[in-house]
Short mmCIF file of C-alpha atoms in Angstrom, two decimals:
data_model
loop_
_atom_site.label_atom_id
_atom_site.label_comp_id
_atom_site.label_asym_id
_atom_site.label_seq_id
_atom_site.Cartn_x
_atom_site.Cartn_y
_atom_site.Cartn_z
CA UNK Z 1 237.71 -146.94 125.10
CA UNK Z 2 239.38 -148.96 128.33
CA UNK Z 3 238.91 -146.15 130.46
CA UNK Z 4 235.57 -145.55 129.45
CA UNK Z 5 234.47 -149.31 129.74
CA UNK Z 6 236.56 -149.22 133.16
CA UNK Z 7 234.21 -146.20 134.36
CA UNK Z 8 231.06 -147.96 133.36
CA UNK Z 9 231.53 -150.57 135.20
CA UNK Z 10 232.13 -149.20 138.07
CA UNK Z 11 229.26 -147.09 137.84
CA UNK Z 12 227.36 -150.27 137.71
CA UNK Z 13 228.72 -151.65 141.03
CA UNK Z 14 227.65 -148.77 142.56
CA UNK Z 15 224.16 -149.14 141.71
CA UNK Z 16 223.78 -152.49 142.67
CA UNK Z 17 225.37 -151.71 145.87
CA UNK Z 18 223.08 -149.24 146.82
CA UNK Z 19 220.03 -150.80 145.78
CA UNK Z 20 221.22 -153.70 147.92
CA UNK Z 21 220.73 -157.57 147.06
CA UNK Z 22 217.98 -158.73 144.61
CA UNK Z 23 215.16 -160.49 146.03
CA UNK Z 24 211.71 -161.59 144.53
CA UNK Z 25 208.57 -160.02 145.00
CA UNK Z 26 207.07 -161.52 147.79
CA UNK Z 27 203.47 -164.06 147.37
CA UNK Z 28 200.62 -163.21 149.33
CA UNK Z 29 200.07 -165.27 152.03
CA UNK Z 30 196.23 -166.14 150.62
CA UNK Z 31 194.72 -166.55 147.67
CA UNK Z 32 192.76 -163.94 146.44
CA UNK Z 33 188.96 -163.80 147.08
CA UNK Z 34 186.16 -165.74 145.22
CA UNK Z 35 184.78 -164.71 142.60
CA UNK Z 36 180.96 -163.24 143.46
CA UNK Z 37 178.83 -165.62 143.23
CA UNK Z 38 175.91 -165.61 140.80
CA UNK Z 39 172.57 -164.19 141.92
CA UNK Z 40 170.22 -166.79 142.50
CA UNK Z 41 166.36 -166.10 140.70
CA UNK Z 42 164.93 -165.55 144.23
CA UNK Z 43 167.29 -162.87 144.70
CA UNK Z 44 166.90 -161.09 141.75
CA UNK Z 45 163.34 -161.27 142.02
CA UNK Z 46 163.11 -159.35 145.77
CA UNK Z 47 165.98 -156.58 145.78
CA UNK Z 48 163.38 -153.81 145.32
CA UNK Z 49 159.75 -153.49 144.75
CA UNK Z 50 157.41 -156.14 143.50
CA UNK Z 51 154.91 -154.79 141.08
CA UNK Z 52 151.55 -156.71 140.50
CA UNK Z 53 149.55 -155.82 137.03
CA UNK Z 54 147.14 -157.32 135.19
CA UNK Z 55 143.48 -158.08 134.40
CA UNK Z 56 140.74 -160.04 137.09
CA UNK Z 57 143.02 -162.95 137.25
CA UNK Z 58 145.48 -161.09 138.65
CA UNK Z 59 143.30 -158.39 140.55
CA UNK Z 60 141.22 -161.77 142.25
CA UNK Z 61 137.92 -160.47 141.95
CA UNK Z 62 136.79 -164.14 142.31
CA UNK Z 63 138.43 -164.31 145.75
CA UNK Z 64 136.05 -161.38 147.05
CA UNK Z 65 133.23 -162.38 149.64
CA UNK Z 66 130.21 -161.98 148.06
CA UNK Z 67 128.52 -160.94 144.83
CA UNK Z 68 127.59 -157.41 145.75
CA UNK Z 69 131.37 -156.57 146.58
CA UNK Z 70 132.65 -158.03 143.27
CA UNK Z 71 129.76 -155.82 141.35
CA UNK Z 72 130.93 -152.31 142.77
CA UNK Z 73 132.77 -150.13 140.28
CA UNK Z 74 136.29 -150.45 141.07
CA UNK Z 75 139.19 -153.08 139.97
CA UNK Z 76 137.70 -155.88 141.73
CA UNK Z 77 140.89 -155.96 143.58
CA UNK Z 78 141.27 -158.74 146.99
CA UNK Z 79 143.45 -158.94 149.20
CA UNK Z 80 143.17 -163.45 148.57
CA UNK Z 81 144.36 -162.84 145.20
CA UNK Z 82 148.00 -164.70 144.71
CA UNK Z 83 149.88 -161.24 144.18
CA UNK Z 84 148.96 -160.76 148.19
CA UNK Z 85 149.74 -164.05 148.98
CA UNK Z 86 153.43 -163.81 146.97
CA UNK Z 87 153.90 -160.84 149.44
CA UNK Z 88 153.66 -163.29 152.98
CA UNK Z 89 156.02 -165.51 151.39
CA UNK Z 90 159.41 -163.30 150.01
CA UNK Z 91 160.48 -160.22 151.41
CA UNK Z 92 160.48 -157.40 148.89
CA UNK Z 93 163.16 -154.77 150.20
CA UNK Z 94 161.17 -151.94 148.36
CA UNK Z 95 157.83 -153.18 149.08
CA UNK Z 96 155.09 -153.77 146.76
CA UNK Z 97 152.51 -152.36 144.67
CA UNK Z 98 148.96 -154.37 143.62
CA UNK Z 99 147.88 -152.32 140.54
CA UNK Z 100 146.05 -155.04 138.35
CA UNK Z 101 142.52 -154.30 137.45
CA UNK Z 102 139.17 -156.49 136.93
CA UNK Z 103 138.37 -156.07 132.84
CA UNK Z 104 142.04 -154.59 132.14
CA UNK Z 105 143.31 -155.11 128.52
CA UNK Z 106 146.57 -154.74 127.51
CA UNK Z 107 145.52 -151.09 125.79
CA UNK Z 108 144.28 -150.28 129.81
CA UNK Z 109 147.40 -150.63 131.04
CA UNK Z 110 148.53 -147.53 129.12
CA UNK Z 111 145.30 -145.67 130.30
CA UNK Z 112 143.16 -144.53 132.96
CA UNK Z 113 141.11 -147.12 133.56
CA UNK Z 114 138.98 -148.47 137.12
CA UNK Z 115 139.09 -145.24 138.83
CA UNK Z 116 142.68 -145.55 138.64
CA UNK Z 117 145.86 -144.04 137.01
CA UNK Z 118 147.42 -146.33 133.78
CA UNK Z 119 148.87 -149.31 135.64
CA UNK Z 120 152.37 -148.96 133.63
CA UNK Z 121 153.10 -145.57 135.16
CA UNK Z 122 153.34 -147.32 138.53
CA UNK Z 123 156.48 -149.15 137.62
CA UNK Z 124 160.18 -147.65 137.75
CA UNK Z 125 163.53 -148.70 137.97
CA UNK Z 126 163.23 -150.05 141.32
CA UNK Z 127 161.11 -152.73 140.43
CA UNK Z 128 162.58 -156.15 141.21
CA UNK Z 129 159.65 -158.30 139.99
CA UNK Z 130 156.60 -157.90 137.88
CA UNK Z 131 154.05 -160.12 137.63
CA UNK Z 132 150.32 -159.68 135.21
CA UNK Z 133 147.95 -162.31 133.69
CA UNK Z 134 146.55 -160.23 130.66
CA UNK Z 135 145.28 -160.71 127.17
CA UNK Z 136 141.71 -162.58 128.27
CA UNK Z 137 140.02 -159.68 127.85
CA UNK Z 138 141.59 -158.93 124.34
CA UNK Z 139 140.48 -162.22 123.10
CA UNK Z 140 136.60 -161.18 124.36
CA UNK Z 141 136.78 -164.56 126.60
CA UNK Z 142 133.65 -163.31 129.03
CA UNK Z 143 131.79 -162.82 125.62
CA UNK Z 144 132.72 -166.39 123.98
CA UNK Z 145 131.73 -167.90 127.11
CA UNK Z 146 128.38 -166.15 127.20
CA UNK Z 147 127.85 -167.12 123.75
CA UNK Z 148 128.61 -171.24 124.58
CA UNK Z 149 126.32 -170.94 127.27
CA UNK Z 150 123.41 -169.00 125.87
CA UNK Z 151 123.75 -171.21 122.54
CA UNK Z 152 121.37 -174.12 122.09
CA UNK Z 153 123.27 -177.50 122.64
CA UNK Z 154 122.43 -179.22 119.64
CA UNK Z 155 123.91 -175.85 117.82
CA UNK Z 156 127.75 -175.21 116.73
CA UNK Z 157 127.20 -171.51 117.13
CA UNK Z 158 129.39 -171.75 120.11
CA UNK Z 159 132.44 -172.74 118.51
CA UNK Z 160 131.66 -170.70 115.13
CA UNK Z 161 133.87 -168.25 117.19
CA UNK Z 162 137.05 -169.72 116.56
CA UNK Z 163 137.75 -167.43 113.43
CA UNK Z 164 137.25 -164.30 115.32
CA UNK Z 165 139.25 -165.52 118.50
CA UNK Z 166 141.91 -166.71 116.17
CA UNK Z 167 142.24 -162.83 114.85
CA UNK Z 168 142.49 -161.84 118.09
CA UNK Z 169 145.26 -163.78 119.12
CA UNK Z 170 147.55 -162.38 116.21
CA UNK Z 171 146.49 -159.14 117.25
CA UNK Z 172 147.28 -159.69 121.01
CA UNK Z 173 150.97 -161.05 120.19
CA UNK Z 174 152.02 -157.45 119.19
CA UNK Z 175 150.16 -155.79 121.92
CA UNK Z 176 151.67 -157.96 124.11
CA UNK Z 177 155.22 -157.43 123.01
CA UNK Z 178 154.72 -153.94 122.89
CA UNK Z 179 153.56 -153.96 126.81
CA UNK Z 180 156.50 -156.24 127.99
CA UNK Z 181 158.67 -153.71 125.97
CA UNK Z 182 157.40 -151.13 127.79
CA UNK Z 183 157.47 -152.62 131.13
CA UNK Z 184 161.85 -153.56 130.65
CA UNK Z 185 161.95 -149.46 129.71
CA UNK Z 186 160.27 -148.70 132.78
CA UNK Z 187 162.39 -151.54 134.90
CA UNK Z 188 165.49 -152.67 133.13
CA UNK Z 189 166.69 -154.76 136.20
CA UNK Z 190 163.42 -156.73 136.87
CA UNK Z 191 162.17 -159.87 136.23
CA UNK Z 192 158.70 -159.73 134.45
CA UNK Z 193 156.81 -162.55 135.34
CA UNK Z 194 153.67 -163.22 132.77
CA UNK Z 195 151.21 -166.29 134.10
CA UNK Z 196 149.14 -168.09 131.49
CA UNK Z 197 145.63 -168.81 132.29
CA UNK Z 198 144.35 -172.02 133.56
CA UNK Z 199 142.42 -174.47 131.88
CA UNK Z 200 138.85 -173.76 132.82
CA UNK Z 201 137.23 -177.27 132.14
CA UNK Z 202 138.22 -180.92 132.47
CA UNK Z 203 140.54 -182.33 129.93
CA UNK Z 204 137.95 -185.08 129.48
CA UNK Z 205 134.49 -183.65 130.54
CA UNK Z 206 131.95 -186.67 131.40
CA UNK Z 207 128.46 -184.02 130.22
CA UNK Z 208 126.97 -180.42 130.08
CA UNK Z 209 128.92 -178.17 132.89
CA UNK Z 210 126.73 -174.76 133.66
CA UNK Z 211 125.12 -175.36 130.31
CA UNK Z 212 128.08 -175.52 128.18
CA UNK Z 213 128.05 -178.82 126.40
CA UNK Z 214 130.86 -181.70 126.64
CA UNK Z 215 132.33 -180.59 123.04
CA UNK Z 216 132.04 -176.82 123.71
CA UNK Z 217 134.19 -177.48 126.73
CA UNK Z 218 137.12 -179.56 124.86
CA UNK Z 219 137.08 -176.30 122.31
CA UNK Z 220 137.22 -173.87 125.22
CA UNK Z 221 140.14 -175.78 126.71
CA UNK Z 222 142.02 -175.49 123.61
CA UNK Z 223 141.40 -172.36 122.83
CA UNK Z 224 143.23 -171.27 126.27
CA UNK Z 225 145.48 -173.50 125.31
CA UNK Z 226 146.43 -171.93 121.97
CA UNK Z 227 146.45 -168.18 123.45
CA UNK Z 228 148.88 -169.42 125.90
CA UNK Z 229 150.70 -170.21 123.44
CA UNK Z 230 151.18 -167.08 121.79
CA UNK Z 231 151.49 -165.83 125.37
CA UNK Z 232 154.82 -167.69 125.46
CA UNK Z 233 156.29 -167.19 122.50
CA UNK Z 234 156.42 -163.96 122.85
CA UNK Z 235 157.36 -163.70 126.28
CA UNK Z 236 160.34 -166.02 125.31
CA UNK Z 237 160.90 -163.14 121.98
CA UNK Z 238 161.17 -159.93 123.95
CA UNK Z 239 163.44 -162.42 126.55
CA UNK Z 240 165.72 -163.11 123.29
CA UNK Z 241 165.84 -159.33 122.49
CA UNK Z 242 166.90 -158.61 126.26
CA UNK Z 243 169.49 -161.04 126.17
CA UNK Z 244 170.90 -159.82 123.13
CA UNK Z 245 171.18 -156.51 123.59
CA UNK Z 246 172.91 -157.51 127.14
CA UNK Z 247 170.42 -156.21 129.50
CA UNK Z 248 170.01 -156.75 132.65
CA UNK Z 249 166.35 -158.60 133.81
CA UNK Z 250 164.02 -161.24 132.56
CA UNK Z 251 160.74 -161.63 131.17
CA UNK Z 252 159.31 -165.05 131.74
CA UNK Z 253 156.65 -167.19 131.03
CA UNK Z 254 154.49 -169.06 134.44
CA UNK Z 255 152.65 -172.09 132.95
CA UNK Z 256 149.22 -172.55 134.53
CA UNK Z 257 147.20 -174.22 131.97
CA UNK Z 258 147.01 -177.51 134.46
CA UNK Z 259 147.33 -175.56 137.50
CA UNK Z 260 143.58 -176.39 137.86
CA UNK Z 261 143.65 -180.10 137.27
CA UNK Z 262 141.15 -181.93 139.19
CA UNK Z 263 139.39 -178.70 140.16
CA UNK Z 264 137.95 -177.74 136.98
CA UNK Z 265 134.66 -176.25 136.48
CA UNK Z 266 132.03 -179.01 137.57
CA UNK Z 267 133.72 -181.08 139.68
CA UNK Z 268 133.29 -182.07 143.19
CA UNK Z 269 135.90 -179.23 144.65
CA UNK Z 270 136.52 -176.56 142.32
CA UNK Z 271 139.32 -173.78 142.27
CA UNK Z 272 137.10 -171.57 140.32
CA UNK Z 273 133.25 -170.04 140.97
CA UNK Z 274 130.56 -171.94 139.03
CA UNK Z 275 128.04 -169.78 136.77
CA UNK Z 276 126.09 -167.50 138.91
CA UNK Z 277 123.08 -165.86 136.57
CA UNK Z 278 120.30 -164.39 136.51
CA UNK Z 279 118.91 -164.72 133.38
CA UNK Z 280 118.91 -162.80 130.75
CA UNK Z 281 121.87 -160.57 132.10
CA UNK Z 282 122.32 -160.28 135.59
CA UNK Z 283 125.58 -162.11 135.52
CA UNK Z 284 128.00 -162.79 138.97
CA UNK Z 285 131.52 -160.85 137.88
CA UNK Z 286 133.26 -164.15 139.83
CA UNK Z 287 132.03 -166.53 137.32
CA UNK Z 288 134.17 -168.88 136.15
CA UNK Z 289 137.16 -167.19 137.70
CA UNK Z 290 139.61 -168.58 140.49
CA UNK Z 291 137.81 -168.87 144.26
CA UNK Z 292 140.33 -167.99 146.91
CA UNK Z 293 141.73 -171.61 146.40
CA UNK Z 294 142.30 -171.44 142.79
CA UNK Z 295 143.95 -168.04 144.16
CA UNK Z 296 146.35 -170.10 146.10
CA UNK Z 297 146.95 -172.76 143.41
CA UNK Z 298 148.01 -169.73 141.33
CA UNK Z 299 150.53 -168.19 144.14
CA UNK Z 300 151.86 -171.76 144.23
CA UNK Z 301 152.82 -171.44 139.88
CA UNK Z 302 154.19 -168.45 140.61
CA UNK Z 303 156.03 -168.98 143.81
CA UNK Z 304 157.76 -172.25 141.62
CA UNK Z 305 158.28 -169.77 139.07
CA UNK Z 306 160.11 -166.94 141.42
CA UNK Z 307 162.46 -170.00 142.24
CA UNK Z 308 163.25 -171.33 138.96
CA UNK Z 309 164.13 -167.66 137.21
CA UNK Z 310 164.10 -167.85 133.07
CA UNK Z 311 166.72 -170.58 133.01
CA UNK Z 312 169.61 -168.65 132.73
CA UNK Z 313 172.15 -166.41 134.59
CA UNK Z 314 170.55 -163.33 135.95
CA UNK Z 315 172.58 -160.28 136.63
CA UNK Z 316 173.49 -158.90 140.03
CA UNK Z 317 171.34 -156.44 140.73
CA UNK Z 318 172.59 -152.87 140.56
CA UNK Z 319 171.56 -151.32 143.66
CA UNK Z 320 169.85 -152.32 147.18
CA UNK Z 321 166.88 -150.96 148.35
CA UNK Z 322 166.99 -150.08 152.36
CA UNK Z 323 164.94 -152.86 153.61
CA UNK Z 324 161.55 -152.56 154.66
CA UNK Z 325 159.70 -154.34 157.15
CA UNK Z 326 157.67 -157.40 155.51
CA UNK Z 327 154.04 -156.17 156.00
CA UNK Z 328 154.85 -152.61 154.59
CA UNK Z 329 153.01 -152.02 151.59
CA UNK Z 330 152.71 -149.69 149.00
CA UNK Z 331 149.34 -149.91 146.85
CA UNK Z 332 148.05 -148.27 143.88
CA UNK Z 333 145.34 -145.83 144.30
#
């Protein structure tokens, strides 16, 4: 056993003496590297293509020149309307696309519809931001408004239409959902961007504005106001589901209810085109929507809302598109 413990430890000095003295592992001379730093909402919104949708508040058909122009079959589409103008102020790496159509519902989006191609199939994976006004068509809001003004003024027939818009609201909140779903699908990574409308009227109308009495107005106003409503909600419920199942993207809500405040129908300077009729049914397709500077008070909600981002962290995105210059373009047909 001596001999043995005698060998061992000699065996032992000979290992440490070749592996020479011990010494500790040395520190780097810097610290490692940052973290990378969150994407701001700007950023995430401009990485790859920006993808306009939508109905006439999005297409601008009250931005066009004249009356003729906005009656020709077609999407109504100008080049005033604030999806342009959102294009001269961020450069989109992949471009952009300017689908939305004059009369769109949310059921047109899946479909041929305008002489063009169902405006969902032109967004893929590299969109970076999506933006659509929609759902004014699916509450029949030309029609109520043709009803308020053809009604007598001393009649309630105009707002005898709240049961039916009502319905049409619950109806639209699925619709809707079903569309935004669609739209994440298409483009997990981008931020979908869905503007409310604007309130059409004052908040407290002095008299009769293109026929449609003082108390038809206040109705009007909140009935905008209550399908924005559902507008958000369920923006903010597929946003929940998104951030739940750990995906990457947004889908937001752009408030524009007061976005016309002090330029509502009837007033001295209006953002949006008076009623332009004549009677019984020759109506102006730019009635009562956004001139080209209610077009640029709309850029302005959505330009805040491209800088705000849903109010939480937004991933970095996955992949850069080569840049493009700024005035390239990619539109629907």
């Amino acid at each position: 056993m001596l001999v043995q413990g005698i060998l061992l430890a000699g065996l032992l000095t000979i290992v440490v003496a070749a592996l020479g003295p011990w010494t500790a592992v040395p520190k780097p001379d810097r610290a490692p590297p940052d973290p990378v730093p969150p994407v701001t909402p700007a950023e995430a919104a401009v990485w790859g293509v920006y993808t306009a949708l939508g109905d006439s508040f999005s297409a601008g058909i009250g931005a066009l020149a004249d009356r003729e122009t906005a009656s020709r079959p077609g999407c109504g589409r100008s080049e005033l309307s604030y999806a342009p103008l959102i294009v001269t102020e961020f450069l989109f790496r992949g471009g952009n696309r300017f689908l939305a159509c004059s009369g769109a519902r949310v059921a047109s989006l899946f479909r041929r519809y305008g002489g063009q191609g169902p405006q969902v199939d032109g967004v893929d994976g590299r969109a970076s931001l999506i933006t659509l006004t929609i759902g004014g068509n699916d509450l029949g809001y030309a029609g109520v408004l043709k009803n308020c003004v053809t009604s007598v003024l001393w009649s309630d027939s105009c707002r005898e239409q709240q049961p039916e818009i009502l319905a049409r609201i619950d109806v639209l909140r699925a619709d809707l959902a079903r569309l935004l779903g669609e739209l994440h699908r298409k483009a997990p990574r981008a931020r979908i961007v869905v503007m409310g409308y604007p309130r059409l009227f004052p908040e407290r109308p002095s008299g009769s504005v293109d026929f449609v009495g003082a108390d038809e107005q206040l109705w009007l106003n909140e009935m905008t106001r209550r399908a924005n409503e559902v507008i958000r909600q369920t923006v903010r419920g597929v946003d929940e589901e998104i951030v739940a199942a750990r995906d990457g993207g947004s889908a937001e809500f752009a408030d524009a209810f007061t976005a016309f405040d002090g330029g509502e129908a009837g007033t001295a300077s209006p953002y949006l085109h008076a009623l332009n009729v004549d009677f019984p049914v020759n109506v102006d397709p730019r009635s009562f929507h956004p001139n080209e500077a209610g077009n640029r008070r709309l850029a302005e909600v959505v330009r805040a809302q491209v800088h705000a981002g849903p109010g939480r962290p937004l991933a970095q995105p996955y992949c850069l598109i080569t840049p493009r210059r700024k005035d390239a373009d990619s539109r629907g047909s």
